């Protein structure tokens, strides 16, 4: 579904991605784990076109999206949930959701999907007319995910959904990611909380300073001694 | 000394239309512009010259002046709208100067005699009246309310809130910014055209950079992003200098004091509910 072939990305003169290969198959949850600054977020930003790669290619559903503008990429069914809950703070919950469906024209479908996302996140339904910025951290993360789902994505990119959340919310969010995946959305998940990420993922990649250093089934990575030592805190 | 209410209302109306345009650019879309007076002057000169040189009727001149300012605003937006915040502000300031200097150097022929625009341009048909201004204020206000509530308006607000997140939602940022700039500038053009036909005499000095700042003050006083705020802020700041005319030069001190108090006690403006970071 998604294939990155030796993708390189630079910030100024510094290589943030030094040529990475990555594959996501339809129906999977794939996670990228690694330390701060390893290039995980950059990988997602490069896929969604916010940052441009300088070499390599990115293919999504058979189409080359390497140089496609972000709005066209979103249109083709790939959307990113930004890191740090970048919701629109002065817009209502409802307006945030409508923006998720910005490129869609099927009014009935949008209505149905608002029902769908509020069934996933019942708290949002109680707060439709509240400004996004007045929600709690966990609710904002829910809104960010719900907003992305409103675009009816085939592939959802998620950047650190657990960042800054209370542990009780983190478990909730991960359960919902699993549920979203079971209902047919493929997920590429970047996460510092490696234990949790590997527990719901099918496959995982380990990144270090702009390179992918390991790739395996999630269960195997969890048992891998060096992964355990470096990322799982055993 | 009598206060000319009609005069104040007409100026308020012209300013409301103009500042509604600035509100779209700065208050709704979050793009700080210090060049709004340039589009006001483009509207004023376009309409005045069309009437004086070609004998175009007033109504048509208004429409063409509006479109002209919008077109130039859009074209100008293409190169500069990738800039943000203070960089954008400085670029718009530069544009304001360019327009002023161009006008200072243009030579036109009116009724067979050559004339430099650096001197004042008189004899403009005085067709602007209170009724017309009020009707246009109502239309402009309704247009802006509808625009803000539309999907397009929602997208503009999302750009103000968080440009990166807006981009992630699949919004074509550049296209929306340019359209916002074009529509906002068109409103300034309409304001300028009405101004020219009210004053009947215009000169480049009427449209300096300080005019842009004045427009921004009206917007900030009323509350960025608030249409009610635009109407209130603009009317207050248009009326104050007129009402305080007896105080002569000291009136501008009063004007300044009002602004300082506002910023201290109501930084979001009279009717603003949100904080706009530009």
Short mmCIF file of C-alpha atoms in Angstrom, two decimals:
data_model
loop_
_atom_site.label_atom_id
_atom_site.label_comp_id
_atom_site.label_asym_id
_atom_site.label_seq_id
_atom_site.Cartn_x
_atom_site.Cartn_y
_atom_site.Cartn_z
CA UNK A 1 0.00 0.00 0.00
CA UNK A 2 2.79 2.38 0.98
CA UNK A 3 6.36 1.92 -0.13
CA UNK A 4 9.32 4.15 0.62
CA UNK A 5 12.46 3.46 -1.39
CA UNK A 6 15.76 4.93 -0.14
CA UNK A 7 14.11 8.18 0.89
CA UNK A 8 16.44 10.97 2.00
CA UNK A 9 15.37 14.18 3.67
CA UNK A 10 17.51 17.11 4.68
CA UNK A 11 17.00 19.99 7.07
CA UNK A 12 19.43 22.59 5.86
CA UNK A 13 22.68 20.68 5.52
CA UNK A 14 21.78 17.96 7.98
CA UNK A 15 20.41 14.65 6.79
CA UNK A 16 17.37 13.74 8.87
CA UNK A 17 16.65 10.65 6.78
CA UNK A 18 19.65 8.94 5.26
CA UNK A 19 17.88 6.68 2.80
CA UNK A 20 15.13 4.65 4.35
CA UNK A 21 13.10 1.76 2.95
CA UNK A 22 9.74 1.06 4.50
CA UNK A 23 6.65 -0.87 3.48
CA UNK A 24 3.14 -0.79 4.88
CA UNK A 25 0.71 -3.42 3.64
CA UNK A 26 -3.04 -2.99 3.54
CA UNK A 27 -4.74 -3.80 6.86
CA UNK A 28 -1.61 -3.58 8.96
CA UNK A 29 -0.60 -1.53 11.95
CA UNK A 30 3.05 -0.76 11.42
CA UNK A 31 5.01 1.11 14.05
CA UNK A 32 8.26 3.02 13.91
CA UNK A 33 10.04 3.16 17.24
CA UNK A 34 13.24 4.89 18.17
CA UNK A 35 14.76 7.59 20.33
CA UNK A 36 14.18 11.31 20.08
CA UNK A 37 15.67 12.75 16.93
CA UNK A 38 15.93 9.40 15.17
CA UNK A 39 13.83 10.73 12.28
CA UNK A 40 10.48 9.13 13.06
CA UNK A 41 8.41 12.28 12.75
CA UNK A 42 10.41 13.38 9.74
CA UNK A 43 9.50 10.11 8.06
CA UNK A 44 5.80 10.83 8.52
CA UNK A 45 6.15 14.47 7.48
CA UNK A 46 7.99 13.40 4.36
CA UNK A 47 5.29 10.88 3.46
CA UNK A 48 2.51 13.44 3.85
CA UNK A 49 4.44 16.03 1.87
CA UNK A 50 4.98 18.58 4.62
CA UNK A 51 8.71 18.09 4.17
CA UNK A 52 10.19 17.21 0.78
CA UNK A 53 12.57 14.34 0.27
CA UNK A 54 15.63 15.07 -1.83
CA UNK A 55 16.10 11.55 -3.09
CA UNK A 56 14.25 8.28 -3.25
CA UNK A 57 10.59 7.67 -3.94
CA UNK A 58 7.34 7.27 -2.07
CA UNK A 59 4.58 5.22 -3.59
CA UNK A 60 1.03 5.04 -2.27
CA UNK A 61 -1.50 2.63 -3.77
CA UNK A 62 0.58 2.37 -6.90
CA UNK A 63 0.89 6.13 -7.35
CA UNK A 64 4.11 8.08 -6.99
CA UNK A 65 3.40 10.73 -4.33
CA UNK A 66 6.98 11.85 -3.74
CA UNK A 67 6.40 15.32 -5.14
CA UNK A 68 2.63 15.55 -4.80
CA UNK A 69 1.28 18.53 -2.82
CA UNK A 70 -0.20 17.61 0.56
CA UNK A 71 -3.80 18.33 -0.45
CA UNK A 72 -3.54 15.86 -3.34
CA UNK A 73 -1.99 13.28 -1.04
CA UNK A 74 -4.84 13.69 1.43
CA UNK A 75 -7.29 13.39 -1.45
CA UNK A 76 -5.77 10.07 -2.41
CA UNK A 77 -6.55 8.69 1.05
CA UNK A 78 -3.55 9.28 3.28
CA UNK A 79 -3.83 11.60 6.26
CA UNK A 80 -1.62 12.40 9.22
CA UNK A 81 -2.61 12.99 12.82
CA UNK A 82 -0.08 15.62 13.84
CA UNK A 83 2.16 15.36 16.84
CA UNK A 84 1.20 17.29 19.95
CA UNK A 85 -2.52 17.41 19.20
CA UNK A 86 -2.47 20.22 16.70
CA UNK A 87 -6.18 20.81 16.71
CA UNK A 88 -7.68 24.20 15.86
CA UNK A 89 -8.07 25.74 19.33
CA UNK A 90 -10.44 28.61 18.48
CA UNK A 91 -12.77 26.50 16.36
CA UNK A 92 -15.50 24.32 17.80
CA UNK A 93 -15.25 20.55 17.97
CA UNK A 94 -17.78 20.35 15.14
CA UNK A 95 -15.79 22.76 12.97
CA UNK A 96 -12.65 20.77 13.63
CA UNK A 97 -14.43 17.65 12.42
CA UNK A 98 -15.82 19.43 9.35
CA UNK A 99 -12.27 20.45 8.45
CA UNK A 100 -11.24 16.82 8.56
CA UNK A 101 -13.78 16.20 5.82
CA UNK A 102 -12.66 19.28 3.90
CA UNK A 103 -12.02 17.51 0.61
CA UNK A 104 -15.17 15.40 0.69
CA UNK A 105 -18.39 16.34 -1.03
CA UNK A 106 -20.72 13.49 0.02
CA UNK A 107 -22.87 15.24 2.60
CA UNK A 108 -24.61 12.08 3.78
CA UNK A 109 -21.32 10.24 4.08
CA UNK A 110 -19.88 13.06 6.19
CA UNK A 111 -22.92 12.92 8.48
CA UNK A 112 -22.55 9.17 8.85
CA UNK A 113 -18.88 9.56 9.65
CA UNK A 114 -19.59 12.15 12.33
CA UNK A 115 -21.81 9.51 13.91
CA UNK A 116 -19.05 6.95 13.45
CA UNK A 117 -16.32 9.02 15.11
CA UNK A 118 -18.60 10.02 17.96
CA UNK A 119 -19.34 6.35 18.53
CA UNK A 120 -15.59 5.86 18.87
CA UNK A 121 -15.23 8.94 21.08
CA UNK A 122 -18.52 9.55 22.89
CA UNK A 123 -16.95 12.40 24.86
CA UNK A 124 -16.68 14.48 21.70
CA UNK A 125 -20.42 14.32 21.11
CA UNK A 126 -21.02 16.04 24.42
CA UNK A 127 -18.71 18.86 23.38
CA UNK A 128 -19.67 19.61 19.77
CA UNK A 129 -20.04 23.33 20.31
CA UNK A 130 -17.12 23.79 22.65
CA UNK A 131 -13.91 25.36 21.37
CA UNK A 132 -11.20 22.80 20.71
CA UNK A 133 -8.75 24.63 22.95
CA UNK A 134 -10.99 24.15 25.98
CA UNK A 135 -10.81 20.36 25.82
CA UNK A 136 -8.49 18.37 28.05
CA UNK A 137 -5.30 16.93 26.62
CA UNK A 138 -6.80 13.49 26.15
CA UNK A 139 -9.92 14.88 24.52
CA UNK A 140 -7.80 16.97 22.17
CA UNK A 141 -5.95 13.85 21.08
CA UNK A 142 -9.30 12.14 20.49
CA UNK A 143 -10.42 15.12 18.45
CA UNK A 144 -7.22 15.06 16.40
CA UNK A 145 -7.78 11.38 15.59
CA UNK A 146 -11.49 11.85 14.94
CA UNK A 147 -10.74 14.80 12.66
CA UNK A 148 -8.31 12.73 10.62
CA UNK A 149 -10.84 9.88 10.37
CA UNK A 150 -13.36 12.34 8.91
CA UNK A 151 -11.32 12.33 5.71
CA UNK A 152 -12.14 8.60 5.38
CA UNK A 153 -8.48 7.68 5.04
CA UNK A 154 -7.18 4.40 3.72
CA UNK A 155 -3.93 4.99 5.56
CA UNK A 156 -3.66 6.89 8.81
CA UNK A 157 -0.28 8.26 9.90
CA UNK A 158 -0.08 8.86 13.63
CA UNK A 159 2.66 10.87 15.26
CA UNK A 160 3.17 10.16 18.97
CA UNK A 161 -0.47 9.80 20.02
CA UNK A 162 0.58 9.12 23.63
CA UNK A 163 2.61 12.32 23.95
CA UNK A 164 1.78 14.18 27.13
CA UNK A 165 -1.28 12.12 27.99
CA UNK A 166 -2.25 10.64 31.35
CA UNK A 167 -1.62 6.85 31.42
CA UNK A 168 -5.34 6.10 31.60
CA UNK A 169 -5.93 7.99 28.34
CA UNK A 170 -2.95 6.38 26.65
CA UNK A 171 -4.44 2.90 27.04
CA UNK A 172 -7.81 4.20 25.74
CA UNK A 173 -6.23 5.77 22.71
CA UNK A 174 -4.32 2.62 21.84
CA UNK A 175 -7.44 0.49 22.17
CA UNK A 176 -9.16 2.83 19.76
CA UNK A 177 -6.29 2.74 17.29
CA UNK A 178 -6.64 -1.03 17.31
CA UNK A 179 -10.37 -0.74 16.75
CA UNK A 180 -9.93 1.71 13.88
CA UNK A 181 -7.53 -0.73 12.29
CA UNK A 182 -9.90 -3.66 12.72
CA UNK A 183 -12.56 -1.65 10.91
CA UNK A 184 -10.34 -1.43 7.86
CA UNK A 185 -7.99 1.53 8.16
CA UNK A 186 -4.29 0.83 7.79
CA UNK A 187 -2.14 2.59 10.39
CA UNK A 188 1.46 3.76 10.42
CA UNK A 189 2.26 4.66 14.00
CA UNK A 190 5.25 6.57 15.29
CA UNK A 191 5.67 6.16 19.00
CA UNK A 192 8.17 6.61 21.80
CA UNK A 193 6.19 4.30 24.04
CA UNK A 194 7.63 1.25 22.31
CA UNK A 195 6.05 -1.36 24.56
CA UNK A 196 2.56 -0.12 23.90
CA UNK A 197 3.16 0.46 20.20
CA UNK A 198 4.56 -3.04 19.65
CA UNK A 199 1.69 -4.53 21.64
CA UNK A 200 -0.88 -3.43 19.03
CA UNK A 201 1.29 -3.44 15.90
CA UNK A 202 1.74 -6.23 13.39
CA UNK A 203 5.20 -5.16 12.32
CA UNK A 204 7.75 -2.67 13.51
CA UNK A 205 10.75 -0.70 12.33
CA UNK A 206 13.49 0.58 14.62
CA UNK A 207 15.08 3.89 13.67
CA UNK A 208 18.39 5.34 14.76
CA UNK A 209 19.81 8.68 13.59
CA UNK A 210 18.07 8.73 10.23
CA UNK A 211 18.43 5.05 9.40
CA UNK A 212 16.24 2.04 9.80
CA UNK A 213 18.34 -0.42 11.76
CA UNK A 214 15.86 -3.22 12.27
CA UNK A 215 12.63 -4.50 10.83
CA UNK A 216 10.58 -7.42 12.04
CA UNK A 217 7.25 -8.67 13.29
CA UNK A 218 6.19 -6.80 16.39
CA UNK A 219 6.28 -9.91 18.57
CA UNK A 220 9.85 -10.66 17.47
CA UNK A 221 10.98 -7.11 18.18
CA UNK A 222 9.51 -7.37 21.65
CA UNK A 223 11.65 -10.42 22.29
CA UNK A 224 14.76 -8.98 20.70
CA UNK A 225 17.44 -8.43 23.32
CA UNK A 226 18.87 -5.22 21.91
CA UNK A 227 15.41 -3.70 21.38
CA UNK A 228 14.51 -4.65 24.91
CA UNK A 229 17.63 -3.03 26.28
CA UNK A 230 17.37 0.14 24.24
CA UNK A 231 13.65 0.85 24.02
CA UNK A 232 11.58 -1.36 26.24
CA UNK A 233 13.30 -0.61 29.49
CA UNK A 234 13.93 -4.15 30.63
CA UNK B 1 -19.19 74.54 15.85
CA UNK B 2 -21.50 71.86 14.54
CA UNK B 3 -20.74 68.21 14.13
CA UNK B 4 -21.53 66.89 10.71
CA UNK B 5 -23.23 63.57 11.41
CA UNK B 6 -23.70 62.73 7.75
CA UNK B 7 -20.03 63.30 7.15
CA UNK B 8 -19.07 60.99 10.02
CA UNK B 9 -21.48 58.30 8.86
CA UNK B 10 -20.18 58.36 5.30
CA UNK B 11 -16.56 58.14 6.43
CA UNK B 12 -17.47 55.39 8.88
CA UNK B 13 -19.23 53.46 6.15
CA UNK B 14 -16.31 53.77 3.75
CA UNK B 15 -13.93 52.68 6.50
CA UNK B 16 -16.17 49.77 7.52
CA UNK B 17 -16.15 48.37 3.99
CA UNK B 18 -12.38 48.78 3.82
CA UNK B 19 -11.68 47.32 7.26
CA UNK B 20 -14.02 44.38 6.58
CA UNK B 21 -11.55 43.53 3.84
CA UNK B 22 -8.61 43.85 6.21
CA UNK B 23 -10.48 41.71 8.73
CA UNK B 24 -10.75 38.92 6.18
CA UNK B 25 -7.01 39.02 5.52
CA UNK B 26 -5.71 39.64 9.03
CA UNK B 27 -8.52 38.73 11.43
CA UNK B 28 -9.93 35.68 9.68
CA UNK B 29 -6.97 34.30 7.74
CA UNK B 30 -4.33 35.55 10.17
CA UNK B 31 -2.08 37.25 7.62
CA UNK B 32 -0.81 40.56 8.95
CA UNK B 33 -1.03 43.23 6.27
CA UNK B 34 0.39 46.73 6.58
CA UNK B 35 -0.39 47.50 2.97
CA UNK B 36 -4.14 47.76 2.99
CA UNK B 37 -4.11 51.46 2.16
CA UNK B 38 -2.34 50.64 -1.11
CA UNK B 39 -5.45 48.81 -2.33
CA UNK B 40 -7.60 51.65 -1.06
CA UNK B 41 -5.57 54.05 -3.20
CA UNK B 42 -5.69 51.70 -6.20
CA UNK B 43 -9.47 51.73 -5.92
CA UNK B 44 -9.60 55.50 -5.53
CA UNK B 45 -7.34 56.27 -8.49
CA UNK B 46 -8.81 53.59 -10.75
CA UNK B 47 -12.31 54.87 -10.27
CA UNK B 48 -11.34 58.55 -10.45
CA UNK B 49 -9.28 58.17 -13.61
CA UNK B 50 -11.89 55.99 -15.32
CA UNK B 51 -14.47 58.70 -14.77
CA UNK B 52 -12.21 61.64 -15.60
CA UNK B 53 -10.32 60.22 -18.59
CA UNK B 54 -12.82 57.89 -20.19
CA UNK B 55 -16.09 59.21 -18.88
CA UNK B 56 -17.03 55.84 -17.44
CA UNK B 57 -20.25 56.07 -15.40
CA UNK B 58 -19.89 56.03 -11.63
CA UNK B 59 -21.46 52.59 -11.06
CA UNK B 60 -19.20 50.90 -13.60
CA UNK B 61 -16.18 52.75 -12.21
CA UNK B 62 -16.96 51.41 -8.73
CA UNK B 63 -17.17 47.85 -9.99
CA UNK B 64 -14.01 48.06 -12.08
CA UNK B 65 -12.08 49.72 -9.24
CA UNK B 66 -13.17 46.93 -6.89
CA UNK B 67 -12.12 44.23 -9.33
CA UNK B 68 -8.86 45.99 -10.11
CA UNK B 69 -7.84 46.17 -6.45
CA UNK B 70 -8.83 42.53 -6.01
CA UNK B 71 -6.84 41.45 -9.05
CA UNK B 72 -3.72 43.32 -7.98
CA UNK B 73 -4.17 42.00 -4.45
CA UNK B 74 -4.31 38.44 -5.76
CA UNK B 75 -1.31 38.88 -8.05
CA UNK B 76 0.66 40.50 -5.27
CA UNK B 77 -0.37 37.67 -2.96
CA UNK B 78 1.20 35.00 -5.15
CA UNK B 79 4.84 35.83 -4.39
CA UNK B 80 4.51 37.11 -0.83
CA UNK B 81 2.01 34.86 0.88
CA UNK B 82 4.55 32.16 1.57
CA UNK B 83 5.97 34.64 4.07
CA UNK B 84 4.65 34.66 7.60
CA UNK B 85 4.14 37.06 10.46
CA UNK B 86 6.54 39.98 10.57
CA UNK B 87 8.17 39.04 7.24
CA UNK B 88 4.81 39.26 5.54
CA UNK B 89 4.08 42.55 7.30
CA UNK B 90 7.29 44.06 5.95
CA UNK B 91 6.60 42.82 2.43
CA UNK B 92 3.12 44.38 2.49
CA UNK B 93 4.69 47.57 3.79
CA UNK B 94 7.03 47.51 0.82
CA UNK B 95 4.11 47.07 -1.53
CA UNK B 96 2.40 50.05 0.05
CA UNK B 97 5.43 52.18 -0.76
CA UNK B 98 5.69 50.85 -4.31
CA UNK B 99 2.10 51.82 -5.05
CA UNK B 100 2.63 55.26 -3.55
CA UNK B 101 5.76 55.91 -5.59
CA UNK B 102 4.14 54.64 -8.79
CA UNK B 103 1.23 57.01 -8.30
CA UNK B 104 3.65 59.90 -7.64
CA UNK B 105 5.24 59.32 -11.04
CA UNK B 106 2.27 58.66 -13.27
CA UNK B 107 1.38 61.25 -15.86
CA UNK B 108 -2.17 61.27 -17.23
CA UNK B 109 -4.02 63.25 -19.85
CA UNK B 110 -7.35 64.65 -18.78
CA UNK B 111 -9.39 66.67 -21.24
CA UNK B 112 -6.30 67.18 -23.38
CA UNK B 113 -4.06 68.53 -20.66
CA UNK B 114 -1.25 66.57 -19.08
CA UNK B 115 -1.25 66.11 -15.37
CA UNK B 116 1.06 64.52 -12.80
CA UNK B 117 -0.69 62.43 -10.17
CA UNK B 118 1.80 63.63 -7.57
CA UNK B 119 -0.31 66.78 -7.32
CA UNK B 120 -3.88 66.55 -6.18
CA UNK B 121 -6.42 65.21 -8.61
CA UNK B 122 -9.63 67.18 -8.53
CA UNK B 123 -12.94 67.39 -10.34
CA UNK B 124 -13.95 63.80 -9.55
CA UNK B 125 -17.73 63.50 -9.85
CA UNK B 126 -19.09 63.52 -6.31
CA UNK B 127 -21.51 60.65 -6.55
CA UNK B 128 -20.97 59.06 -3.16
CA UNK B 129 -23.85 59.73 -0.80
CA UNK B 130 -25.07 58.37 2.50
CA UNK B 131 -27.74 56.07 1.07
CA UNK B 132 -25.33 54.42 -1.32
CA UNK B 133 -22.70 53.96 1.38
CA UNK B 134 -25.20 52.46 3.81
CA UNK B 135 -26.52 50.03 1.20
CA UNK B 136 -23.00 48.94 0.34
CA UNK B 137 -22.10 48.56 4.02
CA UNK B 138 -25.08 46.24 4.49
CA UNK B 139 -24.20 44.21 1.40
CA UNK B 140 -20.53 44.02 2.39
CA UNK B 141 -21.40 42.93 5.92
CA UNK B 142 -23.82 40.24 4.78
CA UNK B 143 -21.30 39.02 2.23
CA UNK B 144 -18.60 38.72 4.89
CA UNK B 145 -20.91 36.92 7.33
CA UNK B 146 -21.87 34.40 4.65
CA UNK B 147 -18.25 33.99 3.59
CA UNK B 148 -17.05 33.36 7.10
CA UNK B 149 -19.71 30.72 7.69
CA UNK B 150 -19.01 28.92 4.44
CA UNK B 151 -16.63 26.02 4.03
CA UNK B 152 -14.18 28.42 2.40
CA UNK B 153 -14.36 30.68 5.46
CA UNK B 154 -13.85 27.72 7.76
CA UNK B 155 -10.72 26.82 5.82
CA UNK B 156 -9.44 30.39 6.15
CA UNK B 157 -9.98 30.30 9.90
CA UNK B 158 -8.16 26.99 10.13
CA UNK B 159 -5.17 28.57 8.36
CA UNK B 160 -5.16 31.29 11.01
CA UNK B 161 -5.32 28.68 13.77
CA UNK B 162 -2.61 26.38 12.58
CA UNK B 163 -1.21 26.45 9.09
CA UNK B 164 0.51 23.08 9.27
CA UNK B 165 -2.55 21.32 10.63
CA UNK B 166 -4.68 23.01 7.97
CA UNK B 167 -2.32 21.72 5.32
CA UNK B 168 -2.59 18.25 6.81
CA UNK B 169 -6.37 18.43 6.39
CA UNK B 170 -5.79 18.78 2.68
CA UNK B 171 -6.38 22.51 2.40
CA UNK B 172 -4.47 24.18 -0.41
CA UNK B 173 -2.92 26.91 1.75
CA UNK B 174 -1.51 29.08 -1.02
CA UNK B 175 -4.75 29.15 -3.00
CA UNK B 176 -6.84 30.06 0.03
CA UNK B 177 -4.46 32.78 1.17
CA UNK B 178 -4.38 34.35 -2.28
CA UNK B 179 -8.17 34.32 -2.58
CA UNK B 180 -8.48 35.83 0.89
CA UNK B 181 -6.00 38.53 -0.05
CA UNK B 182 -7.78 39.23 -3.33
CA UNK B 183 -11.24 39.50 -1.76
CA UNK B 184 -9.95 41.61 1.12
CA UNK B 185 -8.14 43.92 -1.29
CA UNK B 186 -11.25 44.26 -3.44
CA UNK B 187 -13.12 45.57 -0.42
CA UNK B 188 -10.38 48.15 0.10
CA UNK B 189 -10.70 49.07 -3.58
CA UNK B 190 -14.43 49.64 -3.21
CA UNK B 191 -13.78 51.76 -0.12
CA UNK B 192 -11.20 53.80 -2.02
CA UNK B 193 -13.49 54.35 -4.99
CA UNK B 194 -16.28 55.58 -2.70
CA UNK B 195 -13.77 57.82 -0.94
CA UNK B 196 -12.62 59.41 -4.19
CA UNK B 197 -16.15 60.22 -5.22
CA UNK B 198 -16.97 61.63 -1.81
CA UNK B 199 -13.92 63.85 -1.50
CA UNK B 200 -13.90 64.78 -5.22
CA UNK B 201 -10.23 65.67 -4.71
CA UNK B 202 -7.58 63.08 -3.91
CA UNK B 203 -3.81 63.24 -3.57
CA UNK B 204 -1.15 60.64 -2.81
CA UNK B 205 -0.83 62.04 0.70
CA UNK B 206 -4.27 60.66 1.54
CA UNK B 207 -3.11 57.07 1.22
CA UNK B 208 0.19 56.77 3.04
CA UNK B 209 1.41 54.02 5.24
CA UNK B 210 -0.26 55.71 8.23
CA UNK B 211 -3.60 54.98 6.60
CA UNK B 212 -2.78 51.27 6.76
CA UNK B 213 -1.92 51.60 10.43
CA UNK B 214 -5.16 53.47 11.07
CA UNK B 215 -7.12 50.67 9.43
CA UNK B 216 -5.28 48.13 11.53
CA UNK B 217 -6.06 50.13 14.68
CA UNK B 218 -9.76 50.08 13.80
CA UNK B 219 -9.61 46.33 13.39
CA UNK B 220 -7.67 45.74 16.59
CA UNK B 221 -9.90 48.06 18.61
CA UNK B 222 -13.05 46.28 17.47
CA UNK B 223 -11.59 42.83 17.82
CA UNK B 224 -9.85 40.85 15.13
CA UNK B 225 -12.00 38.32 13.38
CA UNK B 226 -15.23 39.89 14.60
CA UNK B 227 -17.53 41.58 12.08
CA UNK B 228 -19.46 43.38 14.83
CA UNK B 229 -16.07 44.46 16.14
CA UNK B 230 -15.07 45.89 12.75
CA UNK B 231 -18.23 47.99 12.63
CA UNK B 232 -17.83 49.22 16.21
CA UNK B 233 -14.09 49.82 16.15
CA UNK B 234 -14.22 51.59 12.82
CA UNK B 235 -17.10 53.83 13.79
CA UNK B 236 -15.48 54.78 17.09
CA UNK B 237 -12.10 55.59 15.58
CA UNK B 238 -13.67 57.45 12.67
CA UNK B 239 -15.88 59.51 14.94
CA UNK B 240 -13.33 60.35 17.65
CA UNK B 241 -11.14 62.67 15.57
CA UNK B 242 -14.24 64.40 14.19
CA UNK B 243 -15.94 64.77 17.57
CA UNK B 244 -12.73 66.05 19.10
CA UNK B 245 -12.09 68.52 16.33
CA UNK B 246 -12.27 71.37 18.87
CA UNK B 247 -9.16 69.97 20.54
CA UNK B 248 -7.28 70.44 17.28
CA UNK B 249 -3.93 68.70 17.22
CA UNK B 250 -4.43 67.27 20.70
CA UNK B 251 -7.16 65.00 19.39
CA UNK B 252 -4.63 62.55 18.05
CA UNK B 253 -3.31 62.21 21.60
CA UNK B 254 -6.80 61.21 22.72
CA UNK B 255 -6.89 58.73 19.87
CA UNK B 256 -3.64 57.25 21.09
CA UNK B 257 -4.82 57.10 24.68
CA UNK B 258 -7.97 55.19 23.66
CA UNK B 259 -5.83 52.62 21.88
CA UNK B 260 -3.44 52.21 24.79
CA UNK B 261 -6.29 51.72 27.27
CA UNK B 262 -7.87 49.17 24.99
CA UNK B 263 -4.71 47.15 24.67
CA UNK B 264 -4.22 47.14 28.42
CA UNK B 265 -7.76 46.32 29.47
CA UNK B 266 -9.21 44.47 26.51
CA UNK B 267 -6.37 43.14 24.39
CA UNK B 268 -8.79 41.16 22.24
CA UNK B 269 -10.70 44.27 21.26
CA UNK B 270 -14.22 45.41 22.02
CA UNK B 271 -15.91 42.38 20.48
CA UNK B 272 -13.09 39.97 19.84
CA UNK B 273 -13.36 36.67 21.65
CA UNK B 274 -10.28 35.03 20.31
CA UNK B 275 -6.64 35.89 20.32
CA UNK B 276 -5.25 36.20 16.84
CA UNK B 277 -1.55 35.63 16.48
CA UNK B 278 -0.27 37.25 13.36
#
